[in-house]
Amino acid sequence: MAAHPHDELVAHLCRTSPLRPGEAARVIADVLAYFGEPVEEFVRRRHGELRARGLTNDQIFERIAAELPSRRVAPPELSLRQLRRIVYG
């Protein structure tokens, strides 16, 4: 079996949870992909999700602006106008 790039984390998850190595590796890959999403894709995806919940654009862009700093690699602070431009061009 090929070594996983995060062998130590896989081993840790297997020790501390009921996950098997293959499951742990998939969880790690999913989490890294989620947090590795480029800013523009994240903004568009979240806008669509929040719009589907019935939030207004003002509510949506305020929420996205508050969520961005918690991303894996926090992007520069974006104004509400910049967020709108990402979604609407």
Backbone atoms as SQL, in Angstrom:
CREATE TABLE atoms (id INTEGER PRIMARY KEY, chain TEXT, resi INTEGER, resn TEXT, atom TEXT, x REAL, y REAL, z REAL);
INSERT INTO atoms VALUES
  (1, 'A', 1, 'MET', 'N', 0.840, -1.187, 0.000),
  (2, 'A', 1, 'MET', 'CA', 0.000, 0.000, 0.000),
  (3, 'A', 1, 'MET', 'C', 0.877, 1.240, 0.000),
  (4, 'A', 2, 'ALA', 'N', 0.590, 2.215, -0.876),
  (5, 'A', 2, 'ALA', 'CA', 1.376, 3.447, -0.969),
  (6, 'A', 2, 'ALA', 'C', 1.191, 4.279, 0.290),
  (7, 'A', 3, 'ALA', 'N', 2.254, 4.972, 0.644),
  (8, 'A', 3, 'ALA', 'CA', 2.197, 5.828, 1.827),
  (9, 'A', 3, 'ALA', 'C', 1.277, 7.016, 1.560),
  (10, 'A', 4, 'HIS', 'N', 0.507, 7.372, 2.556),
  (11, 'A', 4, 'HIS', 'CA', -0.380, 8.537, 2.468),
  (12, 'A', 4, 'HIS', 'C', 0.433, 9.757, 2.883),
  (13, 'A', 5, 'PRO', 'N', 0.254, 10.908, 2.202),
  (14, 'A', 5, 'PRO', 'CA', 1.054, 12.087, 2.562),
  (15, 'A', 5, 'PRO', 'C', 0.834, 12.576, 3.990),
  (16, 'A', 6, 'HIS', 'N', -0.227, 12.099, 4.628),
  (17, 'A', 6, 'HIS', 'CA', -0.513, 12.513, 6.008),
  (18, 'A', 6, 'HIS', 'C', -0.608, 11.282, 6.910),
  (19, 'A', 7, 'ASP', 'N', 0.392, 10.399, 6.801),
  (20, 'A', 7, 'ASP', 'CA', 0.378, 9.148, 7.564),
  (21, 'A', 7, 'ASP', 'C', 0.174, 9.359, 9.063),
  (22, 'A', 8, 'GLU', 'N', 0.832, 10.374, 9.620),
  (23, 'A', 8, 'GLU', 'CA', 0.709, 10.608, 11.059),
  (24, 'A', 8, 'GLU', 'C', -0.718, 10.989, 11.433),
  (25, 'A', 9, 'LEU', 'N', -1.344, 11.795, 10.614),
  (26, 'A', 9, 'LEU', 'CA', -2.726, 12.195, 10.886),
  (27, 'A', 9, 'LEU', 'C', -3.670, 11.007, 10.714),
  (28, 'A', 10, 'VAL', 'N', -3.439, 10.181, 9.701),
  (29, 'A', 10, 'VAL', 'CA', -4.247, 8.965, 9.511),
  (30, 'A', 10, 'VAL', 'C', -4.127, 8.086, 10.755),
  (31, 'A', 11, 'ALA', 'N', -2.904, 7.878, 11.215),
  (32, 'A', 11, 'ALA', 'CA', -2.685, 7.045, 12.405),
  (33, 'A', 11, 'ALA', 'C', -3.377, 7.651, 13.624),
  (34, 'A', 12, 'HIS', 'N', -3.289, 8.956, 13.772),
  (35, 'A', 12, 'HIS', 'CA', -3.939, 9.629, 14.906),
  (36, 'A', 12, 'HIS', 'C', -5.448, 9.422, 14.866),
  (37, 'A', 13, 'LEU', 'N', -6.058, 9.624, 13.687),
  (38, 'A', 13, 'LEU', 'CA', -7.506, 9.440, 13.575),
  (39, 'A', 13, 'LEU', 'C', -7.907, 7.992, 13.854),
  (40, 'A', 14, 'CYS', 'N', -7.086, 7.047, 13.425),
  (41, 'A', 14, 'CYS', 'CA', -7.395, 5.637, 13.683),
  (42, 'A', 14, 'CYS', 'C', -7.307, 5.310, 15.173),
  (43, 'A', 15, 'ARG', 'N', -6.356, 5.955, 15.881),
  (44, 'A', 15, 'ARG', 'CA', -6.219, 5.723, 17.327),
  (45, 'A', 15, 'ARG', 'C', -7.345, 6.373, 18.114),
  (46, 'A', 16, 'THR', 'N', -7.822, 7.516, 17.643),
  (47, 'A', 16, 'THR', 'CA', -8.760, 8.308, 18.441),
  (48, 'A', 16, 'THR', 'C', -10.203, 8.236, 17.970),
  (49, 'A', 17, 'SER', 'N', -10.463, 7.435, 16.971),
  (50, 'A', 17, 'SER', 'CA', -11.828, 7.301, 16.453),
  (51, 'A', 17, 'SER', 'C', -12.017, 5.872, 15.931),
  (52, 'A', 18, 'PRO', 'N', -13.241, 5.534, 15.571),
  (53, 'A', 18, 'PRO', 'CA', -13.481, 4.196, 15.033),
  (54, 'A', 18, 'PRO', 'C', -13.147, 4.072, 13.541),
  (55, 'A', 19, 'LEU', 'N', -12.512, 5.090, 12.969),
  (56, 'A', 19, 'LEU', 'CA', -12.191, 5.057, 11.546),
  (57, 'A', 19, 'LEU', 'C', -11.070, 4.067, 11.241),
  (58, 'A', 20, 'ARG', 'N', -11.204, 3.414, 10.088),
  (59, 'A', 20, 'ARG', 'CA', -10.133, 2.563, 9.577),
  (60, 'A', 20, 'ARG', 'C', -9.230, 3.433, 8.707),
  (61, 'A', 21, 'PRO', 'N', -8.015, 2.985, 8.386),
  (62, 'A', 21, 'PRO', 'CA', -7.076, 3.825, 7.635),
  (63, 'A', 21, 'PRO', 'C', -7.638, 4.401, 6.340),
  (64, 'A', 22, 'GLY', 'N', -8.327, 3.609, 5.546),
  (65, 'A', 22, 'GLY', 'CA', -8.890, 4.119, 4.295),
  (66, 'A', 22, 'GLY', 'C', -9.929, 5.190, 4.533),
  (67, 'A', 23, 'GLU', 'N', -10.757, 4.991, 5.553),
  (68, 'A', 23, 'GLU', 'CA', -11.784, 5.985, 5.893),
  (69, 'A', 23, 'GLU', 'C', -11.137, 7.277, 6.386),
  (70, 'A', 24, 'ALA', 'N', -10.125, 7.127, 7.240),
  (71, 'A', 24, 'ALA', 'CA', -9.430, 8.300, 7.770),
  (72, 'A', 24, 'ALA', 'C', -8.777, 9.096, 6.641),
  (73, 'A', 25, 'ALA', 'N', -8.166, 8.412, 5.697),
  (74, 'A', 25, 'ALA', 'CA', -7.525, 9.088, 4.560),
  (75, 'A', 25, 'ALA', 'C', -8.559, 9.852, 3.735),
  (76, 'A', 26, 'ARG', 'N', -9.745, 9.267, 3.547),
  (77, 'A', 26, 'ARG', 'CA', -10.798, 9.949, 2.787),
  (78, 'A', 26, 'ARG', 'C', -11.309, 11.181, 3.537),
  (79, 'A', 27, 'VAL', 'N', -11.453, 11.069, 4.848),
  (80, 'A', 27, 'VAL', 'CA', -11.894, 12.224, 5.647),
  (81, 'A', 27, 'VAL', 'C', -10.871, 13.354, 5.525),
  (82, 'A', 28, 'ILE', 'N', -9.603, 13.015, 5.635),
  (83, 'A', 28, 'ILE', 'CA', -8.545, 14.020, 5.525),
  (84, 'A', 28, 'ILE', 'C', -8.588, 14.682, 4.149),
  (85, 'A', 29, 'ALA', 'N', -8.722, 13.883, 3.108),
  (86, 'A', 29, 'ALA', 'CA', -8.784, 14.429, 1.746),
  (87, 'A', 29, 'ALA', 'C', -9.980, 15.364, 1.592),
  (88, 'A', 30, 'ASP', 'N', -11.122, 14.977, 2.146),
  (89, 'A', 30, 'ASP', 'CA', -12.318, 15.826, 2.061),
  (90, 'A', 30, 'ASP', 'C', -12.118, 17.151, 2.789),
  (91, 'A', 31, 'VAL', 'N', -11.539, 17.099, 3.974),
  (92, 'A', 31, 'VAL', 'CA', -11.324, 18.320, 4.754),
  (93, 'A', 31, 'VAL', 'C', -10.328, 19.235, 4.045),
  (94, 'A', 32, 'LEU', 'N', -9.239, 18.669, 3.538),
  (95, 'A', 32, 'LEU', 'CA', -8.257, 19.491, 2.834),
  (96, 'A', 32, 'LEU', 'C', -8.848, 20.106, 1.574),
  (97, 'A', 33, 'ALA', 'N', -9.660, 19.358, 0.860),
  (98, 'A', 33, 'ALA', 'CA', -10.297, 19.899, -0.343),
  (99, 'A', 33, 'ALA', 'C', -11.257, 21.025, 0.027),
  (100, 'A', 34, 'TYR', 'N', -12.000, 20.842, 1.102),
  (101, 'A', 34, 'TYR', 'CA', -12.943, 21.871, 1.545),
  (102, 'A', 34, 'TYR', 'C', -12.208, 23.170, 1.863),
  (103, 'A', 35, 'PHE', 'N', -11.145, 23.081, 2.655),
  (104, 'A', 35, 'PHE', 'CA', -10.430, 24.278, 3.060),
  (105, 'A', 35, 'PHE', 'C', -9.468, 24.776, 1.996),
  (106, 'A', 36, 'GLY', 'N', -9.190, 23.964, 0.981),
  (107, 'A', 36, 'GLY', 'CA', -8.318, 24.383, -0.101),
  (108, 'A', 36, 'GLY', 'C', -9.057, 25.063, -1.232),
  (109, 'A', 37, 'GLU', 'N', -10.362, 25.174, -1.109),
  (110, 'A', 37, 'GLU', 'CA', -11.187, 25.798, -2.139),
  (111, 'A', 37, 'GLU', 'C', -10.762, 27.259, -2.343),
  (112, 'A', 38, 'PRO', 'N', -10.523, 27.665, -3.591),
  (113, 'A', 38, 'PRO', 'CA', -10.146, 29.069, -3.838),
  (114, 'A', 38, 'PRO', 'C', -11.236, 30.026, -3.353),
  (115, 'A', 39, 'VAL', 'N', -10.833, 31.224, -2.999),
  (116, 'A', 39, 'VAL', 'CA', -11.745, 32.207, -2.430),
  (117, 'A', 39, 'VAL', 'C', -12.955, 32.434, -3.336),
  (118, 'A', 40, 'GLU', 'N', -12.703, 32.619, -4.623),
  (119, 'A', 40, 'GLU', 'CA', -13.808, 32.909, -5.532),
  (120, 'A', 40, 'GLU', 'C', -14.822, 31.774, -5.564),
  (121, 'A', 41, 'GLU', 'N', -14.335, 30.538, -5.598),
  (122, 'A', 41, 'GLU', 'CA', -15.244, 29.382, -5.598),
  (123, 'A', 41, 'GLU', 'C', -16.021, 29.301, -4.290),
  (124, 'A', 42, 'PHE', 'N', -15.338, 29.550, -3.170),
  (125, 'A', 42, 'PHE', 'CA', -16.000, 29.532, -1.877),
  (126, 'A', 42, 'PHE', 'C', -17.118, 30.566, -1.833),
  (127, 'A', 43, 'VAL', 'N', -16.818, 31.807, -2.289),
  (128, 'A', 43, 'VAL', 'CA', -17.813, 32.876, -2.254),
  (129, 'A', 43, 'VAL', 'C', -19.022, 32.498, -3.112),
  (130, 'A', 44, 'ARG', 'N', -18.765, 31.989, -4.312),
  (131, 'A', 44, 'ARG', 'CA', -19.883, 31.612, -5.189),
  (132, 'A', 44, 'ARG', 'C', -20.703, 30.463, -4.593),
  (133, 'A', 45, 'ARG', 'N', -20.001, 29.462, -4.059),
  (134, 'A', 45, 'ARG', 'CA', -20.706, 28.313, -3.484),
  (135, 'A', 45, 'ARG', 'C', -21.553, 28.739, -2.291),
  (136, 'A', 46, 'ARG', 'N', -20.963, 29.509, -1.381),
  (137, 'A', 46, 'ARG', 'CA', -21.701, 29.940, -0.192),
  (138, 'A', 46, 'ARG', 'C', -22.865, 30.849, -0.572),
  (139, 'A', 47, 'HIS', 'N', -22.657, 31.706, -1.565),
  (140, 'A', 47, 'HIS', 'CA', -23.737, 32.576, -2.011),
  (141, 'A', 47, 'HIS', 'C', -24.916, 31.719, -2.463),
  (142, 'A', 48, 'GLY', 'N', -24.648, 30.704, -3.272),
  (143, 'A', 48, 'GLY', 'CA', -25.717, 29.820, -3.741),
  (144, 'A', 48, 'GLY', 'C', -26.404, 29.085, -2.606),
  (145, 'A', 49, 'GLU', 'N', -25.616, 28.590, -1.651),
  (146, 'A', 49, 'GLU', 'CA', -26.201, 27.870, -0.518),
  (147, 'A', 49, 'GLU', 'C', -27.095, 28.780, 0.318),
  (148, 'A', 50, 'LEU', 'N', -26.607, 29.968, 0.612),
  (149, 'A', 50, 'LEU', 'CA', -27.357, 30.888, 1.456),
  (150, 'A', 50, 'LEU', 'C', -28.564, 31.461, 0.723),
  (151, 'A', 51, 'ARG', 'N', -28.420, 31.670, -0.576),
  (152, 'A', 51, 'ARG', 'CA', -29.551, 32.146, -1.393),
  (153, 'A', 51, 'ARG', 'C', -30.664, 31.102, -1.376),
  (154, 'A', 52, 'ALA', 'N', -30.266, 29.806, -1.459),
  (155, 'A', 52, 'ALA', 'CA', -31.247, 28.718, -1.433),
  (156, 'A', 52, 'ALA', 'C', -31.991, 28.662, -0.097),
  (157, 'A', 53, 'ARG', 'N', -31.383, 29.174, 0.964),
  (158, 'A', 53, 'ARG', 'CA', -32.042, 29.223, 2.282),
  (159, 'A', 53, 'ARG', 'C', -32.958, 30.439, 2.422),
  (160, 'A', 54, 'GLY', 'N', -32.956, 31.296, 1.395),
  (161, 'A', 54, 'GLY', 'CA', -33.846, 32.446, 1.420),
  (162, 'A', 54, 'GLY', 'C', -33.256, 33.717, 1.989),
  (163, 'A', 55, 'LEU', 'N', -31.955, 33.757, 2.224),
  (164, 'A', 55, 'LEU', 'CA', -31.343, 34.977, 2.742),
  (165, 'A', 55, 'LEU', 'C', -31.252, 36.019, 1.632),
  (166, 'A', 56, 'THR', 'N', -31.256, 37.277, 2.024),
  (167, 'A', 56, 'THR', 'CA', -31.096, 38.363, 1.061),
  (168, 'A', 56, 'THR', 'C', -29.606, 38.553, 0.782),
  (169, 'A', 57, 'ASN', 'N', -29.307, 39.246, -0.322),
  (170, 'A', 57, 'ASN', 'CA', -27.902, 39.490, -0.647),
  (171, 'A', 57, 'ASN', 'C', -27.188, 40.237, 0.466),
  (172, 'A', 58, 'ASP', 'N', -27.841, 41.212, 1.081),
  (173, 'A', 58, 'ASP', 'CA', -27.189, 41.933, 2.175),
  (174, 'A', 58, 'ASP', 'C', -26.805, 40.975, 3.305),
  (175, 'A', 59, 'GLN', 'N', -27.713, 40.085, 3.673),
  (176, 'A', 59, 'GLN', 'CA', -27.423, 39.093, 4.713),
  (177, 'A', 59, 'GLN', 'C', -26.321, 38.139, 4.258),
  (178, 'A', 60, 'ILE', 'N', -26.407, 37.713, 3.017),
  (179, 'A', 60, 'ILE', 'CA', -25.443, 36.744, 2.480),
  (180, 'A', 60, 'ILE', 'C', -24.033, 37.311, 2.492),
  (181, 'A', 61, 'PHE', 'N', -23.857, 38.506, 1.954),
  (182, 'A', 61, 'PHE', 'CA', -22.511, 39.052, 1.853),
  (183, 'A', 61, 'PHE', 'C', -21.933, 39.402, 3.217),
  (184, 'A', 62, 'GLU', 'N', -22.758, 39.811, 4.157),
  (185, 'A', 62, 'GLU', 'CA', -22.275, 40.036, 5.531),
  (186, 'A', 62, 'GLU', 'C', -21.777, 38.721, 6.126),
  (187, 'A', 63, 'ARG', 'N', -22.546, 37.656, 5.935),
  (188, 'A', 63, 'ARG', 'CA', -22.168, 36.358, 6.492),
  (189, 'A', 63, 'ARG', 'C', -20.896, 35.838, 5.841),
  (190, 'A', 64, 'ILE', 'N', -20.800, 35.927, 4.511),
  (191, 'A', 64, 'ILE', 'CA', -19.595, 35.453, 3.824),
  (192, 'A', 64, 'ILE', 'C', -18.376, 36.236, 4.292),
  (193, 'A', 65, 'ALA', 'N', -18.514, 37.547, 4.434),
  (194, 'A', 65, 'ALA', 'CA', -17.398, 38.365, 4.911),
  (195, 'A', 65, 'ALA', 'C', -16.948, 37.911, 6.297),
  (196, 'A', 66, 'ALA', 'N', -17.875, 37.501, 7.139),
  (197, 'A', 66, 'ALA', 'CA', -17.534, 37.027, 8.490),
  (198, 'A', 66, 'ALA', 'C', -16.900, 35.635, 8.449),
  (199, 'A', 67, 'GLU', 'N', -17.263, 34.802, 7.465),
  (200, 'A', 67, 'GLU', 'CA', -16.737, 33.443, 7.372),
  (201, 'A', 67, 'GLU', 'C', -15.336, 33.375, 6.765),
  (202, 'A', 68, 'LEU', 'N', -15.003, 34.292, 5.876),
  (203, 'A', 68, 'LEU', 'CA', -13.739, 34.214, 5.152),
  (204, 'A', 68, 'LEU', 'C', -12.493, 34.124, 6.043),
  (205, 'A', 69, 'PRO', 'N', -12.406, 34.881, 7.132),
  (206, 'A', 69, 'PRO', 'CA', -11.188, 34.788, 7.951),
  (207, 'A', 69, 'PRO', 'C', -10.942, 33.404, 8.555),
  (208, 'A', 70, 'SER', 'N', -11.963, 32.559, 8.621),
  (209, 'A', 70, 'SER', 'CA', -11.766, 31.231, 9.207),
  (210, 'A', 70, 'SER', 'C', -11.332, 30.195, 8.178),
  (211, 'A', 71, 'ARG', 'N', -11.149, 30.603, 6.942),
  (212, 'A', 71, 'ARG', 'CA', -10.679, 29.675, 5.919),
  (213, 'A', 71, 'ARG', 'C', -9.260, 29.248, 6.244),
  (214, 'A', 72, 'ARG', 'N', -8.842, 28.103, 5.700),
  (215, 'A', 72, 'ARG', 'CA', -7.525, 27.532, 5.993),
  (216, 'A', 72, 'ARG', 'C', -6.414, 28.556, 5.784),
  (217, 'A', 73, 'VAL', 'N', -6.374, 29.177, 4.643),
  (218, 'A', 73, 'VAL', 'CA', -5.447, 30.269, 4.400),
  (219, 'A', 73, 'VAL', 'C', -6.326, 31.486, 4.209),
  (220, 'A', 74, 'ALA', 'N', -6.418, 32.278, 5.246),
  (221, 'A', 74, 'ALA', 'CA', -7.332, 33.417, 5.213),
  (222, 'A', 74, 'ALA', 'C', -6.935, 34.366, 4.090),
  (223, 'A', 75, 'PRO', 'N', -7.882, 34.687, 3.234),
  (224, 'A', 75, 'PRO', 'CA', -7.608, 35.612, 2.145),
  (225, 'A', 75, 'PRO', 'C', -7.557, 37.039, 2.667),
  (226, 'A', 76, 'PRO', 'N', -7.141, 37.963, 1.821),
  (227, 'A', 76, 'PRO', 'CA', -7.204, 39.360, 2.262),
  (228, 'A', 76, 'PRO', 'C', -8.657, 39.730, 2.531),
  (229, 'A', 77, 'GLU', 'N', -8.844, 40.691, 3.400),
  (230, 'A', 77, 'GLU', 'CA', -10.208, 41.121, 3.702),
  (231, 'A', 77, 'GLU', 'C', -10.841, 41.701, 2.442),
  (232, 'A', 78, 'LEU', 'N', -12.019, 41.207, 2.106),
  (233, 'A', 78, 'LEU', 'CA', -12.730, 41.672, 0.919),
  (234, 'A', 78, 'LEU', 'C', -13.919, 42.522, 1.338),
  (235, 'A', 79, 'SER', 'N', -14.115, 43.620, 0.628),
  (236, 'A', 79, 'SER', 'CA', -15.269, 44.461, 0.910),
  (237, 'A', 79, 'SER', 'C', -16.528, 43.770, 0.406),
  (238, 'A', 80, 'LEU', 'N', -17.677, 44.250, 0.851),
  (239, 'A', 80, 'LEU', 'CA', -18.935, 43.691, 0.364),
  (240, 'A', 80, 'LEU', 'C', -19.050, 43.886, -1.147),
  (241, 'A', 81, 'ARG', 'N', -18.559, 44.994, -1.637),
  (242, 'A', 81, 'ARG', 'CA', -18.578, 45.243, -3.081),
  (243, 'A', 81, 'ARG', 'C', -17.728, 44.216, -3.823),
  (244, 'A', 82, 'GLN', 'N', -16.538, 43.898, -3.288),
  (245, 'A', 82, 'GLN', 'CA', -15.669, 42.907, -3.923),
  (246, 'A', 82, 'GLN', 'C', -16.351, 41.527, -3.926),
  (247, 'A', 83, 'LEU', 'N', -17.036, 41.197, -2.840),
  (248, 'A', 83, 'LEU', 'CA', -17.752, 39.921, -2.795),
  (249, 'A', 83, 'LEU', 'C', -18.837, 39.874, -3.867),
  (250, 'A', 84, 'ARG', 'N', -19.560, 40.957, -4.002),
  (251, 'A', 84, 'ARG', 'CA', -20.606, 41.018, -5.031),
  (252, 'A', 84, 'ARG', 'C', -20.005, 40.853, -6.429),
  (253, 'A', 85, 'ARG', 'N', -18.858, 41.462, -6.659),
  (254, 'A', 85, 'ARG', 'CA', -18.213, 41.369, -7.967),
  (255, 'A', 85, 'ARG', 'C', -17.777, 39.944, -8.269),
  (256, 'A', 86, 'ILE', 'N', -17.362, 39.197, -7.248),
  (257, 'A', 86, 'ILE', 'CA', -16.984, 37.796, -7.460),
  (258, 'A', 86, 'ILE', 'C', -18.198, 37.009, -7.954),
  (259, 'A', 87, 'VAL', 'N', -19.343, 37.271, -7.367),
  (260, 'A', 87, 'VAL', 'CA', -20.559, 36.530, -7.733),
  (261, 'A', 87, 'VAL', 'C', -21.123, 37.020, -9.057),
  (262, 'A', 88, 'TYR', 'N', -21.233, 38.309, -9.223),
  (263, 'A', 88, 'TYR', 'CA', -21.940, 38.861, -10.375),
  (264, 'A', 88, 'TYR', 'C', -21.038, 39.421, -11.471),
  (265, 'A', 89, 'GLY', 'N', -19.719, 39.450, -11.217),
  (266, 'A', 89, 'GLY', 'CA', -18.792, 39.928, -12.242),
  (267, 'A', 89, 'GLY', 'C', -18.656, 41.393, -12.361);
